[in-house]
Tab-separated table of C-alpha atoms in Angstrom:
chain	number	residue	atom	x	y	z
D	1	MET	CA	-0.258	0.128	0.220
D	2	ALA	CA	2.668	2.665	1.114
D	3	ALA	CA	4.737	1.615	-2.387
D	4	ALA	CA	1.579	2.220	-4.683
D	5	ALA	CA	1.477	5.854	-2.444
D	6	VAL	CA	4.794	6.265	-3.172
D	7	ALA	CA	4.720	5.760	-6.999
D	8	GLU	CA	1.895	8.101	-7.521
D	9	ALA	CA	3.939	10.733	-6.102
D	10	ALA	CA	5.500	12.891	-8.983
D	11	SER	CA	7.475	15.536	-7.151
D	12	GLU	CA	9.780	13.390	-5.274
D	13	PRO	CA	11.917	10.563	-6.231
D	14	PRO	CA	9.425	7.107	-5.122
D	15	GLN	CA	11.139	5.687	-2.172
D	16	GLN	CA	10.859	2.475	-0.492
D	17	HIS	CA	10.699	2.354	2.823
D	18	GLN	CA	13.776	0.958	4.257
D	19	PHE	CA	12.653	1.088	8.058
D	20	PRO	CA	9.138	0.556	9.052
D	21	LEU	CA	6.983	3.139	9.319
D	22	PRO	CA	5.412	5.360	12.679
D	23	ALA	CA	1.895	4.304	12.152
D	24	VAL	CA	0.857	7.917	11.509
D	25	LEU	CA	2.774	7.719	8.654
D	26	GLU	CA	1.334	4.470	7.217
D	27	TYR	CA	-2.209	6.203	7.095
D	28	PRO	CA	-3.189	8.267	3.408
D	29	ALA	CA	-1.497	11.836	2.689
D	30	SER	CA	-1.392	13.266	-0.209
D	31	THR	CA	2.442	13.400	-0.143
D	32	PRO	CA	3.911	10.416	1.126
D	33	PRO	CA	6.200	11.145	3.770
D	34	TYR	CA	10.240	10.879	2.593
D	35	LEU	CA	12.672	10.280	4.399
D	36	ILE	CA	15.774	13.222	4.911
D	37	THR	CA	18.398	12.150	7.244
D	38	GLN	CA	18.332	9.237	9.601
D	39	GLY	CA	20.574	10.340	13.044
D	40	ALA	CA	21.520	8.221	15.925
D	41	GLU	CA	18.042	8.547	17.982
D	42	GLY	CA	15.358	9.131	15.144
D	43	ARG	CA	14.729	9.645	11.937
D	44	LEU	CA	13.865	12.633	10.023
D	45	TYR	CA	10.659	12.338	7.112
D	46	LYS	CA	9.553	15.092	5.145
D	47	SER	CA	5.596	15.049	4.719
D	48	THR	CA	2.455	17.220	5.142
D	49	TYR	CA	0.369	18.367	7.987
D	50	LEU	CA	-3.586	18.455	7.201
D	51	GLN	CA	-3.468	19.404	3.770
D	52	PRO	CA	-0.940	19.078	0.965
D	53	ASP	CA	0.368	23.000	0.908
D	54	ILE	CA	1.623	22.870	4.563
D	55	PRO	CA	4.398	20.925	4.183
D	56	CYS	CA	6.072	19.589	7.734
D	57	ALA	CA	8.903	17.576	8.571
D	58	LEU	CA	8.365	14.391	11.050
D	59	LYS	CA	11.028	13.686	13.916
D	60	TYR	CA	10.096	10.152	14.558
D	61	ARG	CA	12.199	7.969	17.532
D	62	PRO	CA	11.748	4.521	16.927
D	63	PRO	CA	11.462	2.022	19.714
D	64	LYS	CA	15.090	0.601	20.553
D	65	PRO	CA	14.821	-3.130	21.055
D	66	TRP	CA	18.028	-3.440	22.595
D	67	ARG	CA	16.327	-1.368	25.711
D	68	HIS	CA	13.703	-2.572	28.310
D	69	PRO	CA	10.449	-2.047	26.611
D	70	ILE	CA	8.966	0.249	29.833
D	71	LEU	CA	12.559	2.373	29.984
D	72	ASP	CA	12.562	2.605	26.018
D	73	GLN	CA	8.759	4.175	26.427
D	74	ARG	CA	9.847	6.495	29.612
D	75	LEU	CA	12.982	8.311	27.551
D	76	THR	CA	11.213	8.007	24.394
D	77	LYS	CA	8.357	10.012	26.072
D	78	HIS	CA	10.716	12.360	28.007
D	79	ARG	CA	13.085	13.379	25.012
D	80	ILE	CA	9.828	14.068	22.764
D	81	LEU	CA	8.307	16.266	25.436
D	82	SER	CA	11.282	18.101	26.821
D	83	GLU	CA	11.909	18.740	23.166
D	84	ALA	CA	8.340	20.026	22.524
D	85	LYS	CA	8.383	22.393	25.917
D	86	VAL	CA	11.423	23.569	25.026
D	87	LEU	CA	9.881	24.745	21.144
D	88	ALA	CA	7.147	25.936	23.115
D	89	LYS	CA	9.109	27.933	25.002
D	90	CYS	CA	10.869	29.570	22.417
D	91	ARG	CA	7.582	30.150	19.668
D	92	ARG	CA	6.311	32.188	22.407
D	93	ASP	CA	9.194	34.296	23.241
D	94	GLY	CA	9.746	35.096	19.802
D	95	LEU	CA	12.984	33.517	19.076
D	96	ARG	CA	12.355	31.322	15.546
D	97	VAL	CA	12.533	27.937	15.515
D	98	PRO	CA	10.285	25.463	13.893
D	99	ALA	CA	6.365	25.479	15.090
D	100	MET	CA	5.080	22.607	16.609
D	101	TYR	CA	2.057	21.152	14.409
D	102	ALA	CA	1.349	18.299	16.515
D	103	MET	CA	2.717	14.894	18.107
D	104	ASP	CA	2.458	11.823	20.127
D	105	GLU	CA	4.534	11.609	22.356
D	106	ALA	CA	3.595	7.721	23.361
D	107	ALA	CA	4.438	6.666	19.752
D	108	GLY	CA	7.461	8.788	19.464
D	109	TRP	CA	6.840	11.189	16.803
D	110	MET	CA	6.401	14.643	16.509
D	111	MET	CA	5.318	17.314	13.579
D	112	LEU	CA	7.221	20.500	13.126
D	113	GLU	CA	6.760	22.853	10.863
D	114	TRP	CA	9.165	22.530	7.341
D	115	VAL	CA	11.397	25.874	7.493
D	116	HIS	CA	12.548	26.205	3.910
D	117	GLY	CA	15.697	26.985	3.342
D	118	ALA	CA	19.619	26.125	3.745
D	119	PRO	CA	21.316	25.089	6.554
D	120	VAL	CA	24.164	28.090	7.370
D	121	ARG	CA	26.985	25.527	6.899
D	122	VAL	CA	25.752	25.155	3.070
D	123	ARG	CA	25.443	28.778	2.665
D	124	VAL	CA	28.558	29.930	4.439
D	125	ASN	CA	30.945	27.308	2.149
D	126	GLU	CA	29.222	28.730	-0.588
D	127	ARG	CA	29.738	32.206	0.053
D	128	LEU	CA	34.024	31.074	0.963
D	129	GLY	CA	34.061	29.215	-2.515
D	130	ASP	CA	37.760	28.572	-2.680
D	131	ARG	CA	38.883	32.088	-1.716
D	132	LYS	CA	42.003	32.284	0.727
D	133	GLU	CA	41.984	35.800	1.689
D	134	GLY	CA	39.851	38.894	2.141
D	135	ILE	CA	37.550	36.479	4.183
D	136	ASP	CA	37.638	38.742	7.243
D	137	LYS	CA	36.556	42.208	5.044
D	138	ASP	CA	33.719	40.137	3.533
D	139	GLU	CA	30.879	42.211	5.135
D	140	GLY	CA	28.111	40.416	3.971
D	141	LEU	CA	29.387	37.420	5.746
D	142	LYS	CA	30.383	39.104	8.888
D	143	GLU	CA	26.812	40.258	8.915
D	144	LEU	CA	25.789	36.657	8.995
D	145	MET	CA	28.057	36.004	11.725
D	146	ARG	CA	26.106	38.480	13.963
D	147	ARG	CA	22.671	37.359	13.087
D	148	ILE	CA	23.888	34.197	13.934
D	149	GLY	CA	25.216	35.788	17.439
D	150	LEU	CA	21.973	37.292	17.619
D	151	ALA	CA	19.770	34.359	17.533
D	152	VAL	CA	21.798	32.354	20.032
D	153	GLY	CA	21.917	35.710	22.443
D	154	LYS	CA	18.191	35.229	22.355
D	155	MET	CA	18.274	31.930	23.055
D	156	HIS	CA	20.666	32.595	26.148
D	157	LYS	CA	18.739	35.451	27.187
D	158	ILE	CA	15.271	33.819	27.465
D	159	GLY	CA	17.095	30.803	29.658
D	160	ILE	CA	17.758	28.118	26.906
D	161	VAL	CA	20.614	26.312	25.859
D	162	HIS	CA	20.909	24.525	22.803
D	163	GLY	CA	23.736	21.724	23.332
D	164	ASP	CA	24.302	21.023	20.107
D	165	LEU	CA	24.923	24.407	18.314
D	166	THR	CA	26.575	24.073	14.617
D	167	THR	CA	26.367	25.727	11.873
D	168	SER	CA	24.123	22.456	10.707
D	169	ASN	CA	21.674	23.120	13.125
D	170	MET	CA	20.877	26.506	12.024
D	171	ILE	CA	18.773	27.222	8.481
D	172	LEU	CA	19.036	30.414	6.594
D	173	SER	CA	15.658	30.776	5.811
D	174	PRO	CA	14.745	33.210	2.987
D	175	SER	CA	12.159	35.822	4.230
D	176	ALA	CA	9.006	35.588	1.815
D	177	GLU	CA	9.176	38.819	0.420
D	178	SER	CA	12.498	38.056	-1.187
D	179	VAL	CA	11.079	34.738	-3.083
D	180	THR	CA	9.618	35.973	-6.149
D	181	ASP	CA	10.735	32.740	-8.650
D	182	GLY	CA	9.341	29.945	-6.364
D	183	GLN	CA	12.528	29.596	-4.818
D	184	LEU	CA	11.550	28.757	-1.363
D	185	ASP	CA	14.826	27.649	-0.172
D	186	GLY	CA	16.703	30.769	-1.644
D	187	THR	CA	19.850	30.899	-4.248
D	188	PRO	CA	23.115	29.415	-3.777
D	189	GLY	CA	25.879	31.747	-1.972
D	190	SER	CA	23.102	33.977	-0.978
D	191	LEU	CA	23.100	35.149	2.658
D	192	GLU	CA	19.594	36.568	3.019
D	193	GLY	CA	17.088	35.140	5.009
D	194	GLU	CA	16.566	34.770	8.917
D	195	ILE	CA	18.652	32.514	11.367
D	196	VAL	CA	16.016	29.697	11.961
D	197	ILE	CA	17.623	27.533	15.094
D	198	ILE	CA	16.838	23.394	14.920
D	199	ASP	CA	17.463	20.461	16.162
D	200	LEU	CA	16.548	21.649	20.015
D	201	GLY	CA	16.451	17.404	20.925
D	202	LEU	CA	19.636	18.317	23.249
D	203	ALA	CA	18.162	21.887	24.631
D	204	SER	CA	17.271	22.371	27.980
D	205	TYR	CA	16.592	25.597	30.415
D	206	SER	CA	19.186	26.587	31.905
D	207	THR	CA	20.237	30.245	33.272
D	208	THR	CA	23.971	29.445	34.334
D	209	ASP	CA	26.964	31.137	32.865
D	210	GLU	CA	28.412	27.885	32.432
D	211	ASP	CA	26.235	26.438	30.206
D	212	ARG	CA	25.784	29.381	28.165
D	213	ALA	CA	29.830	29.475	27.752
D	214	VAL	CA	29.565	25.819	27.210
D	215	ASP	CA	26.674	26.155	23.953
D	216	LEU	CA	29.480	29.176	23.018
D	217	TYR	CA	32.079	26.941	23.143
D	218	VAL	CA	30.452	23.805	21.257
D	219	LEU	CA	29.200	26.255	18.473
D	220	GLU	CA	32.862	27.963	18.447
D	221	ARG	CA	35.155	24.845	17.810
D	222	ALA	CA	32.168	23.859	15.352
D	223	PHE	CA	32.336	26.437	13.617
D	224	THR	CA	36.366	26.407	13.269
D	225	SER	CA	36.758	23.221	12.175
D	226	THR	CA	33.889	23.357	9.596
D	227	HIS	CA	34.762	26.349	8.181
D	228	PRO	CA	38.576	26.584	9.361
D	229	ARG	CA	39.147	29.662	6.690
D	230	ALA	CA	36.488	31.917	8.763
D	231	GLU	CA	37.803	31.279	11.925
D	232	SER	CA	39.059	34.868	11.795
D	233	ILE	CA	35.355	36.605	11.867
D	234	PHE	CA	34.090	33.841	15.233
D	235	ASP	CA	34.353	37.443	16.993
D	236	GLU	CA	31.522	38.758	14.951
D	237	LEU	CA	29.227	36.097	16.388
D	238	LEU	CA	30.279	37.583	19.515
D	239	LYS	CA	29.346	41.145	18.932
D	240	GLY	CA	26.058	39.614	17.925
D	241	TYR	CA	25.610	37.892	20.801
D	242	LYS	CA	26.653	40.727	23.167
D	243	GLU	CA	24.136	42.883	21.287
D	244	ALA	CA	21.051	40.518	22.316
D	245	TYR	CA	22.211	39.502	25.201
D	246	LYS	CA	22.870	42.105	27.633
D	247	GLN	CA	24.150	39.971	30.523
D	248	SER	CA	26.182	38.521	28.563
D	249	ASN	CA	29.755	39.900	30.188
D	250	LEU	CA	29.841	36.998	32.561
D	251	ALA	CA	28.706	34.083	30.015
D	252	LEU	CA	31.919	35.084	27.771
D	253	LYS	CA	34.222	35.736	30.997
D	254	ARG	CA	33.380	32.327	31.255
D	255	LEU	CA	33.947	30.866	27.652
D	256	GLU	CA	37.703	32.222	28.236
D	257	ASP	CA	37.700	29.170	31.147
D	258	VAL	CA	35.907	26.950	28.722
D	259	ARG	CA	38.788	27.599	26.244
D	260	MET	CA	41.275	26.712	28.835
D	261	ARG	CA	39.879	23.260	30.101
D	262	GLY	CA	37.558	21.867	27.119
D	263	ARG	CA	33.966	20.980	27.843
D	264	LYS	CA	33.337	19.060	30.369
D	265	ARG	CA	33.770	20.524	33.575
D	266	SER	CA	34.733	17.488	35.794
D	267	MET	CA	37.132	15.261	34.674
D	268	LEU	CA	34.878	12.755	35.177
D	269	GLY	CA	33.056	10.346	32.236
M	1	MET	CA	-25.204	22.315	0.529
M	2	ALA	CA	-22.243	23.842	2.159
M	3	LEU	CA	-21.453	20.757	4.259
M	4	GLU	CA	-17.546	19.890	3.253
M	5	THR	CA	-15.786	16.598	3.671
M	6	VAL	CA	-12.369	17.517	3.991
M	7	THR	CA	-9.407	15.033	3.817
M	8	LEU	CA	-6.546	15.444	6.015
M	9	ASP	CA	-3.305	14.223	5.773
M	10	HIS	CA	-2.141	11.051	7.896
M	11	LEU	CA	-5.702	9.946	9.447
M	12	PRO	CA	-6.898	6.219	9.113
M	13	ALA	CA	-9.211	6.441	5.434
M	14	SER	CA	-12.282	4.933	7.551
M	15	GLN	CA	-12.494	8.431	9.340
M	16	THR	CA	-14.309	11.009	6.859
M	17	VAL	CA	-14.254	13.960	8.410
M	18	HIS	CA	-17.163	16.766	7.744
M	19	ILE	CA	-17.538	20.378	8.332
M	20	ALA	CA	-19.974	23.080	8.324
M	21	TYR	CA	-19.969	26.820	9.545
M	22	PHE	CA	-23.123	28.992	10.765
M	23	ARG	CA	-23.330	32.351	11.421
M	24	ASN	CA	-26.012	33.971	13.319
M	25	VAL	CA	-26.830	30.749	14.925
M	26	ARG	CA	-30.685	30.906	16.130
M	27	ASN	CA	-31.164	27.918	18.133
M	28	ALA	CA	-27.836	27.572	20.216
M	29	ALA	CA	-29.765	26.859	22.972
M	30	PHE	CA	-31.769	23.840	21.818
M	31	LEU	CA	-28.464	22.446	19.773
M	32	HIS	CA	-26.619	22.720	23.464
M	33	SER	CA	-29.747	20.595	25.342
M	34	GLN	CA	-29.343	18.156	22.614
M	35	LEU	CA	-25.704	17.836	23.292
M	36	LEU	CA	-26.442	17.638	27.320
M	37	ALA	CA	-29.215	14.957	26.664
M	38	ARG	CA	-26.767	12.751	24.563
M	39	ASN	CA	-28.992	12.488	21.933
M	40	PRO	CA	-26.597	9.944	19.596
M	41	GLU	CA	-28.512	12.393	16.510
M	42	PHE	CA	-26.841	15.282	17.320
M	43	GLU	CA	-23.508	13.496	18.131
M	44	TYR	CA	-21.367	16.382	16.471
M	45	GLY	CA	-18.224	18.528	17.435
M	46	PHE	CA	-20.415	21.685	18.110
M	47	VAL	CA	-17.413	24.239	18.466
M	48	ASP	CA	-18.451	28.405	19.517
M	49	ALA	CA	-16.374	29.888	16.878
M	50	SER	CA	-15.380	33.198	18.563
M	51	VAL	CA	-12.960	31.248	19.948
M	52	ILE	CA	-11.388	30.169	16.647
M	53	VAL	CA	-8.689	31.969	15.147
M	54	SER	CA	-8.483	30.136	11.663
M	55	ARG	CA	-9.600	26.933	9.696
M	56	LEU	CA	-6.011	25.208	10.477
M	57	HIS	CA	-6.830	26.063	14.192
M	58	LEU	CA	-10.106	23.999	14.243
M	59	LEU	CA	-8.388	21.342	11.588
M	60	SER	CA	-5.308	20.779	13.973
M	61	ALA	CA	-8.163	20.034	16.822
M	62	VAL	CA	-10.043	17.874	14.599
M	63	PHE	CA	-6.677	15.684	13.763
M	64	ARG	CA	-5.550	15.509	17.120
M	65	ALA	CA	-8.700	14.222	18.417
M	66	ALA	CA	-9.142	11.434	15.566
M	67	THR	CA	-5.261	10.743	16.041
M	68	THR	CA	-5.984	9.586	19.900
M	69	ALA	CA	-9.584	8.024	18.657
M	70	SER	CA	-7.458	5.718	16.189
M	71	THR	CA	-4.971	4.862	19.504
M	72	ASN	CA	-7.515	4.391	21.527
M	73	SER	CA	-7.072	6.567	23.968
M	74	LEU	CA	-9.786	9.095	24.073
M	75	ILE	CA	-9.912	10.762	27.559
M	76	THR	CA	-14.204	11.846	26.783
M	77	PRO	CA	-16.965	10.226	25.585
M	78	ASN	CA	-16.233	10.392	22.137
M	79	VAL	CA	-14.303	11.219	19.076
M	80	HIS	CA	-16.157	14.800	18.928
M	81	SER	CA	-16.410	15.756	22.534
M	82	GLU	CA	-12.522	15.026	22.014
M	83	ILE	CA	-12.234	17.672	19.589
M	84	ILE	CA	-13.325	20.543	21.886
M	85	VAL	CA	-11.204	18.923	24.477
M	86	SER	CA	-8.283	19.117	21.959
M	87	LEU	CA	-9.229	23.009	21.631
M	88	SER	CA	-8.272	23.561	24.983
M	89	PRO	CA	-4.119	23.672	25.986
M	90	SER	CA	-5.562	22.620	29.785
M	91	ASN	CA	-6.840	18.966	30.726
M	92	ASN	CA	-9.575	20.527	32.295
M	93	ILE	CA	-12.514	18.750	30.092
M	94	SER	CA	-15.622	20.368	32.009
M	95	GLU	CA	-14.003	24.211	30.957
M	96	ALA	CA	-12.906	22.868	27.522
M	97	TYR	CA	-16.555	22.694	26.997
M	98	ARG	CA	-17.446	25.673	28.578
M	99	ARG	CA	-14.671	27.658	26.753
M	100	TYR	CA	-14.688	26.014	23.031
M	101	GLY	CA	-18.107	24.261	23.064
M	102	ILE	CA	-21.439	25.481	22.457
M	103	SER	CA	-23.386	27.408	24.604
M	104	PRO	CA	-26.831	28.689	24.900
M	105	SER	CA	-25.023	32.354	23.684
M	106	THR	CA	-23.079	30.898	20.799
M	107	LYS	CA	-24.163	33.237	18.087
M	108	ASP	CA	-21.246	31.699	15.572
M	109	LEU	CA	-20.859	27.610	14.987
M	110	LEU	CA	-18.493	25.560	13.794
M	111	VAL	CA	-19.784	21.924	12.647
M	112	VAL	CA	-17.557	19.124	12.912
M	113	LYS	CA	-18.413	15.344	12.259
M	114	ILE	CA	-16.693	12.501	11.844
M	115	SER	CA	-17.776	9.607	10.509
M	116	GLY	CA	-16.603	5.663	10.267
M	117	PRO	CA	-16.535	3.108	7.025
M	118	ASP	CA	-20.674	2.433	7.935
M	119	GLY	CA	-21.143	5.984	9.343
M	120	LEU	CA	-23.831	8.799	8.081
M	121	SER	CA	-23.202	9.560	4.237
M	122	HIS	CA	-22.378	13.601	3.393
M	123	ASP	CA	-25.803	13.934	1.957
M	124	ASP	CA	-27.862	12.301	5.701
M	125	ILE	CA	-25.548	14.864	7.613
M	126	ALA	CA	-25.977	17.973	5.291
M	127	LYS	CA	-29.672	17.421	5.254
M	128	HIS	CA	-29.630	16.718	9.274
M	129	LEU	CA	-27.441	19.878	9.750
M	130	SER	CA	-29.846	21.983	7.456
M	131	GLN	CA	-32.741	20.794	9.355
M	132	HIS	CA	-31.844	21.348	13.125
M	133	VAL	CA	-29.024	24.414	12.644
M	134	GLU	CA	-31.318	27.824	12.107
M	135	GLY	CA	-28.925	29.933	11.452
M	136	ASP	CA	-26.544	31.321	8.220
M	137	GLN	CA	-24.305	28.699	6.489
M	138	LEU	CA	-21.204	29.594	5.122
M	139	PRO	CA	-17.944	27.370	4.008
M	140	VAL	CA	-15.466	27.504	6.381
M	141	THR	CA	-12.973	29.754	5.226
M	142	ASP	CA	-10.842	31.972	7.139
M	143	GLU	CA	-11.767	35.142	5.648
M	144	ASN	CA	-15.666	33.577	7.141
M	145	ILE	CA	-14.118	32.895	10.456
M	146	ALA	CA	-11.989	35.885	10.849
M	147	PRO	CA	-14.921	38.316	11.628
M	148	ALA	CA	-16.666	35.880	14.586
M	149	THR	CA	-12.970	35.801	16.376
M	150	ASP	CA	-13.534	37.467	19.718
M	151	ASN	CA	-9.537	38.310	19.901
M	152	SER	CA	-9.363	39.386	23.709
M	153	LYS	CA	-10.829	35.674	24.387
M	154	VAL	CA	-8.454	34.045	22.335
M	155	ALA	CA	-5.856	36.075	23.914
M	156	LYS	CA	-7.006	35.426	27.416
M	157	TYR	CA	-7.381	31.367	26.673
M	158	TYR	CA	-4.442	30.631	24.795
M	159	LYS	CA	-2.447	32.540	27.423
M	160	LEU	CA	-1.062	35.579	24.408
M	161	ASN	CA	-0.990	38.241	26.558
M	162	GLY	CA	1.679	40.184	27.757
M	163	LEU	CA	3.979	38.719	25.138
M	164	SER	CA	5.901	42.531	23.844
M	165	TRP	CA	6.802	41.088	20.313
M	166	LEU	CA	3.508	40.058	19.343
M	167	ASP	CA	1.862	43.457	20.258
M	168	ALA	CA	4.816	44.793	18.442
M	169	ILE	CA	3.298	43.295	14.764
M	170	LYS	CA	1.671	46.423	12.931
M	171	ASP	CA	0.519	44.433	9.787
M	172	GLN	CA	-2.454	42.348	10.989
M	173	PRO	CA	-2.124	39.515	8.223
M	174	LYS	CA	1.026	38.504	9.399
M	175	LYS	CA	0.174	38.879	13.411
M	176	ARG	CA	-2.921	37.007	12.614
M	177	LYS	CA	-0.653	34.186	10.886
M	178	GLU	CA	1.694	34.221	14.521
M	179	VAL	CA	-0.914	33.566	16.393
M	180	GLU	CA	-2.635	31.056	14.847
M	181	THR	CA	0.952	29.341	15.146
M	182	LEU	CA	1.141	29.701	18.471
M	183	VAL	CA	-2.472	28.575	19.377
M	184	VAL	CA	-1.608	25.327	16.826
M	185	GLY	CA	1.268	24.727	18.605
M	186	THR	CA	-0.191	25.153	22.220
M	187	LEU	CA	-2.413	22.493	21.421
M	188	ALA	CA	-0.469	20.709	20.134
M	189	VAL	CA	2.020	20.197	23.437
M	190	ARG	CA	-1.359	20.200	25.709
M	191	GLY	CA	-0.945	18.300	29.177
M	192	ILE	CA	3.013	18.967	29.500
């Protein structure tokens, strides 16, 4: 049945589902679910919410056969609920994250807004191209870094730490006004758009400067290893961060300490 | 006539969703009494349109109720009452009925009927509704729902007061879209 539905879809290439789908995706839909990526804990499908014109991302955490069923159920449920809570909190406080559409924590899935655009990592790499010099004078790129800093600063200000900040977990989403030719995901190399922070599966409520500093440290390490040539402009990000988050000086001071010792505070684990 | 059958993605094919919209309803007290009497012929999701922001808002609650029904985890007597509770951000069932369900003073009414495979046909439902609901029937569109929305009630029930960034949006259609997103998100995370 699923195979027949997949074959009907003209827009996406047909996909044989290698993994069993969650029950909710077995039901008929105008756009059959399409497996986007598989992470350590779950899978991400693209599908539609209620109507053909509302694309959605479905995050599914399948049961883990190696865990005791009761423990498995509890962990899955807990992780989905915690991500949902953080997303709802961010959205209410005006931080741009994917909106929640629906979820079933017992069945292990959540449906989120599909954010058009491309990961910041991709856009930054397109922009860098094979340049080796003049990167620290690229005003457009520096401005993007400040915007990333603003988004991260706002998140820390409302009391959320992300837990896995990388340039892959941010989408550069073109504004509705700029989309004229149906290119919802924007054009390669363009730095126009809004920063949308995604994948808050490891996020938590925290207002300690230690946690914020570790968040920034993880981002710094991820950034300098993903985009080594742009290392020199990371400071621009911290400028944006300071602008969005007034009490940032304590977190930034802490960042110095974290740089000296690494992400883990204790030497255990 | 204007009873619409909607196909929602990711619902079991056995469940068919019908929706209708009546403005200036004159016999809300009668419909309310039929619900209270649990008259099976009047098993509908009767939603007070003043607390509904958009078509997507209503359909999100329908989706949640139908999904809950398909996993046999209803917390109310049937899928129609579950729609009303699905509109609420809290788990308080009687409060949900009072706030989102029909009351004798309801002026504008959204009606949802979910029928099973052996259930009533579109024409049966359309006929029954036009016989028993006294009001002006309109298609269920955002444009038609908007004039009936009581924004202060929506803000109060969905706790949207005091969000300065939301108040700062001056562009009304944009603001409405943001409110819709917040409300749909609130429905999704009910009970946590």
